[in-house]
Coordinates of N, CA and C in Angstrom, one line a residue:
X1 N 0.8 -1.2 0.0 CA 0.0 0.0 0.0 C 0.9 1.3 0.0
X2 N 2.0 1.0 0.8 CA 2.9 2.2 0.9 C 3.9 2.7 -0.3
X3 N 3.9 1.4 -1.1 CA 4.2 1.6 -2.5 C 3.4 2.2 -3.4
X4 N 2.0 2.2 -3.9 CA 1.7 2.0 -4.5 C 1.3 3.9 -4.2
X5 N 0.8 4.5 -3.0 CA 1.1 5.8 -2.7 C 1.8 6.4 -3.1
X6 N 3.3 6.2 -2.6 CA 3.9 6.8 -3.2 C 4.4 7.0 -4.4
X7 N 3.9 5.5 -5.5 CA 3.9 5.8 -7.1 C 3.2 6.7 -7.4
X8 N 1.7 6.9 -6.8 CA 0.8 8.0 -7.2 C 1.2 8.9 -6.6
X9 N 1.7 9.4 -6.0 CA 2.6 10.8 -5.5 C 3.4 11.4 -6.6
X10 N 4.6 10.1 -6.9 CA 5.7 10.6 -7.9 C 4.9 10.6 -9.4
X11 N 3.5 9.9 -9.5 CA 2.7 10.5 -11.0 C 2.0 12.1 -10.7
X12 N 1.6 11.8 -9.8 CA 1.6 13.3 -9.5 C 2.3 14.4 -9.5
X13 N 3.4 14.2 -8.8 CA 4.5 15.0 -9.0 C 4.8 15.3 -11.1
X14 N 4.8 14.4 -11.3 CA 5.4 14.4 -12.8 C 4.3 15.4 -13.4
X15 N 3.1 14.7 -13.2 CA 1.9 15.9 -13.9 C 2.0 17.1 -13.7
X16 N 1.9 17.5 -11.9 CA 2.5 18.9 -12.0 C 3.5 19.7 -11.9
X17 N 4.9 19.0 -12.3 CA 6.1 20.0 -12.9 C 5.9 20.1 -14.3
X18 N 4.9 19.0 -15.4 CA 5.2 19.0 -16.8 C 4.1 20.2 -17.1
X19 N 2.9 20.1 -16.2 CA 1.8 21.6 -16.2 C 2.5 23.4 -15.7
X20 N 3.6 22.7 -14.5 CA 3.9 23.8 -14.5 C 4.9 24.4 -15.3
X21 N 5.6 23.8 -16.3 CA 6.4 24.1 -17.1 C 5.9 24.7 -18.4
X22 N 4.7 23.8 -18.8 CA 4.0 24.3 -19.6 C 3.4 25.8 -19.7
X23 N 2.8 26.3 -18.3 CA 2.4 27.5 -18.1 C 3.3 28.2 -18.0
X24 N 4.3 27.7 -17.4 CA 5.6 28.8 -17.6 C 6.2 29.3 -18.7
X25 N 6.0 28.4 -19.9 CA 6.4 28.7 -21.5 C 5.4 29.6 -21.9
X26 N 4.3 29.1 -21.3 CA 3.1 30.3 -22.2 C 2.6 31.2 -21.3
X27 N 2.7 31.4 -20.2 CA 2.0 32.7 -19.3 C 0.7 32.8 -19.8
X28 N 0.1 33.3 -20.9 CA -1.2 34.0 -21.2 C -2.0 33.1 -21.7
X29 N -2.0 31.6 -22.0 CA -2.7 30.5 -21.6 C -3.4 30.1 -20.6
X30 N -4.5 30.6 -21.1 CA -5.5 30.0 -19.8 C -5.8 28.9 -19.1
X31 N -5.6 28.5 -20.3 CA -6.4 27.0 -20.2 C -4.9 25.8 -19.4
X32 N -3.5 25.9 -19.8 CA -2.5 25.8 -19.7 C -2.6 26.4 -18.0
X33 N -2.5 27.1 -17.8 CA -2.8 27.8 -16.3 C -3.8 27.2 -15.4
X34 N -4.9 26.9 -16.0 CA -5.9 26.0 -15.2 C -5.7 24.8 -15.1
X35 N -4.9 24.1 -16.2 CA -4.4 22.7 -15.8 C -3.1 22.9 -14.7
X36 N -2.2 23.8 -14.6 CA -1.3 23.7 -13.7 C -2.0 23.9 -12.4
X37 N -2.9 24.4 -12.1 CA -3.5 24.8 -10.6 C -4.7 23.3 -10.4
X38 N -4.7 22.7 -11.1 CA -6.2 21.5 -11.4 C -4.5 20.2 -10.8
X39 N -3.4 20.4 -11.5 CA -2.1 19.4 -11.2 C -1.2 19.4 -9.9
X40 N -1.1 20.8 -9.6 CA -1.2 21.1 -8.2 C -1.9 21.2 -7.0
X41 N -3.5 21.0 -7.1 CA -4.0 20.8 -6.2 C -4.0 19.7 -6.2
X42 N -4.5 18.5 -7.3 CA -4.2 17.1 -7.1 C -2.8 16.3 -6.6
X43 N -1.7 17.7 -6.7 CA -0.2 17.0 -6.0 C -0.5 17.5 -4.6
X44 N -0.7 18.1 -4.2 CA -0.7 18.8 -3.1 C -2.1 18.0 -2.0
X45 N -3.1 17.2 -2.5 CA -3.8 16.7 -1.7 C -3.3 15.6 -1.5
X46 N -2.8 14.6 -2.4 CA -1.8 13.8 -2.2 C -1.2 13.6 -1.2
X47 N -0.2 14.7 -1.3 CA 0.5 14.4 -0.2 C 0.1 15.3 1.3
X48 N -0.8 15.9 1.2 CA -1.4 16.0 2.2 C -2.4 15.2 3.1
X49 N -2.8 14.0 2.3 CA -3.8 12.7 2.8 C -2.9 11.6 3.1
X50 N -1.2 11.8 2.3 CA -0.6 10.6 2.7 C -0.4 9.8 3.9
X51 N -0.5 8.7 4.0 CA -0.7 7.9 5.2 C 1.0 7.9 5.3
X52 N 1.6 7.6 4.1 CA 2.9 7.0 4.2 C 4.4 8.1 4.7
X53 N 3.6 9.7 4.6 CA 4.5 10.2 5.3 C 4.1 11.0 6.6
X54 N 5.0 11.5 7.2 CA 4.8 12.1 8.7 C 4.0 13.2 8.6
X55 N 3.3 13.9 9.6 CA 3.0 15.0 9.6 C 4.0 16.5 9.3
X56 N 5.3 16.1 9.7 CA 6.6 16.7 9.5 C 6.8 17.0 7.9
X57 N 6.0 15.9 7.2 CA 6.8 15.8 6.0 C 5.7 16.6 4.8
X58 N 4.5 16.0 5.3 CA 3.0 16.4 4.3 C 2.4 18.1 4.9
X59 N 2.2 18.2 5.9 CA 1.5 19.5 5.7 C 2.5 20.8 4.8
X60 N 3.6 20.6 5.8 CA 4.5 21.6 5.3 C 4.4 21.5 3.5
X61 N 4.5 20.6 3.2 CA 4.8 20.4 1.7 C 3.7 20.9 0.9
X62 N 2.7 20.4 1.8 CA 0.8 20.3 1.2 C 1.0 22.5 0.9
X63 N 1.1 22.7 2.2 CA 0.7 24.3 2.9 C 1.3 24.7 1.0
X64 N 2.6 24.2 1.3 CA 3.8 25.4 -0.1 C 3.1 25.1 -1.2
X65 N 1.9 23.8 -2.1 CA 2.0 23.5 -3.1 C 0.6 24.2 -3.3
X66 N 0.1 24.0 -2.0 CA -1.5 25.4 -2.2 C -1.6 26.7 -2.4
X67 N 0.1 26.9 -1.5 CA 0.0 28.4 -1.3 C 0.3 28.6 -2.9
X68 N 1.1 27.4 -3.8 CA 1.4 28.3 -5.1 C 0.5 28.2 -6.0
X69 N -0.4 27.6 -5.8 CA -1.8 27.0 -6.6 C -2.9 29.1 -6.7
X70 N -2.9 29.2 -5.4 CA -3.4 30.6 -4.8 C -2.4 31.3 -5.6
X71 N -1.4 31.3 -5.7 CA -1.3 33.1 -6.3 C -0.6 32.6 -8.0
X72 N -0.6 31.4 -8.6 CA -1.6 31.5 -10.2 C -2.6 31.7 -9.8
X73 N -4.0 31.1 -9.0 CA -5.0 31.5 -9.2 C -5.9 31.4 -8.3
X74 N -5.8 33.1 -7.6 CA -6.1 33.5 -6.3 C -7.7 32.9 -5.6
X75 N -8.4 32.7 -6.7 CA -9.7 32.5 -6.5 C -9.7 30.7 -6.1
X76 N -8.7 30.2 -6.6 CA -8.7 28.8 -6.1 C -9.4 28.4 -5.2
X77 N -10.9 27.5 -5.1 CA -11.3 27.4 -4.1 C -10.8 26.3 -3.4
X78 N -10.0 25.2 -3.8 CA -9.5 23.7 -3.1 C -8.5 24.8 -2.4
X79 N -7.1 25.2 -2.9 CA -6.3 26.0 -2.4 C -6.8 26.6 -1.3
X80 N -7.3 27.6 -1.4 CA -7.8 28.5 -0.2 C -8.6 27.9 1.1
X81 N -9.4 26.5 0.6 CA -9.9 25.9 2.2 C -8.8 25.1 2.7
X82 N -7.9 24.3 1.5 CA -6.7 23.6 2.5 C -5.9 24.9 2.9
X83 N -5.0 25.7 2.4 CA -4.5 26.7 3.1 C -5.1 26.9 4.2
X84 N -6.2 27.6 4.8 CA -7.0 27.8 5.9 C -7.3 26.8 6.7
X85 N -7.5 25.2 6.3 CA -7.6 24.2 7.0 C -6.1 23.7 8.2
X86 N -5.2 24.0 6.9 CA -3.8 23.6 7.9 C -3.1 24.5 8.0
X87 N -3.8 25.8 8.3 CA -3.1 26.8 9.1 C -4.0 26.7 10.5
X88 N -5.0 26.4 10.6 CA -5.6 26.2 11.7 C -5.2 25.4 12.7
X89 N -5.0 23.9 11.6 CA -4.4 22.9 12.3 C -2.8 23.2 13.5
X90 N -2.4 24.5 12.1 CA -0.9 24.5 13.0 C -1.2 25.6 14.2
X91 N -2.3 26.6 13.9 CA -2.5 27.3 15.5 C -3.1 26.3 16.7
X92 N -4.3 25.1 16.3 CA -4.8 24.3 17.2 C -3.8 24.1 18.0
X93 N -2.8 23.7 17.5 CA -1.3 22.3 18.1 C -0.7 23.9 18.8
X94 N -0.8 25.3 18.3 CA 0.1 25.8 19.3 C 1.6 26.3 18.4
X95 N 1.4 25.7 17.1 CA 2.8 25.7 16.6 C 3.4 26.7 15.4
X96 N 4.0 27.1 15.2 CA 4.1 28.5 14.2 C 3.6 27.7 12.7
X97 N 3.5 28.7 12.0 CA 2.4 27.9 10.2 C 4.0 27.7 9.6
X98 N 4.3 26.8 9.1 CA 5.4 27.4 8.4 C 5.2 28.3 6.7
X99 N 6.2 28.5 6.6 CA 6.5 30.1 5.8 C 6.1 29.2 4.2

């Protein structure tokens, strides 16, 4: 099981650096821009649901791939409730959000 996670992790991964590269070649592609924020939220829940890594390892990671999902595309609504979900989480525990 812990295999097979983390294959879908690293296909994930692969989808969204090849989306984010893509939007980076064309900027004013919309549609290119919505598949990179649609590749990053699906990498970023990923590894924010993963069983197979620590909490040390997935929010922090989750928090950075939302936060960049939000500013391509501020309106992001998956982005903006995880962002605000596990910032909560890190005030609940007491512990600074990281950056």
């Amino acid at each position: 099981e812990k295999k097979a996670e983390q294959a879908k992790i690293a296909t994930l991964e692969k989808a969204y650096k090849a989306a984010k590269a893509a939007s980076v070649k064309t900027p004013k592609d919309a549609t290119k821009k919505a598949a990179y924020v649609k590749a990053t939220d699906a990498y970023a829940y990923a590894v924010m649901t993963a069983a197979s890594l620590s909490a040390k390892e997935k929010y922090p990671r989750a928090l950075k791939l939302y936060r960049e999902a939000k500013k391509v595309s501020p309106s992001d609504k998956e982005a903006n409730k995880w962002i605000k979900t596990i910032e909560e989480i890190y005030r609940s525990m007491g512990l600074p959000i990281p950056k």
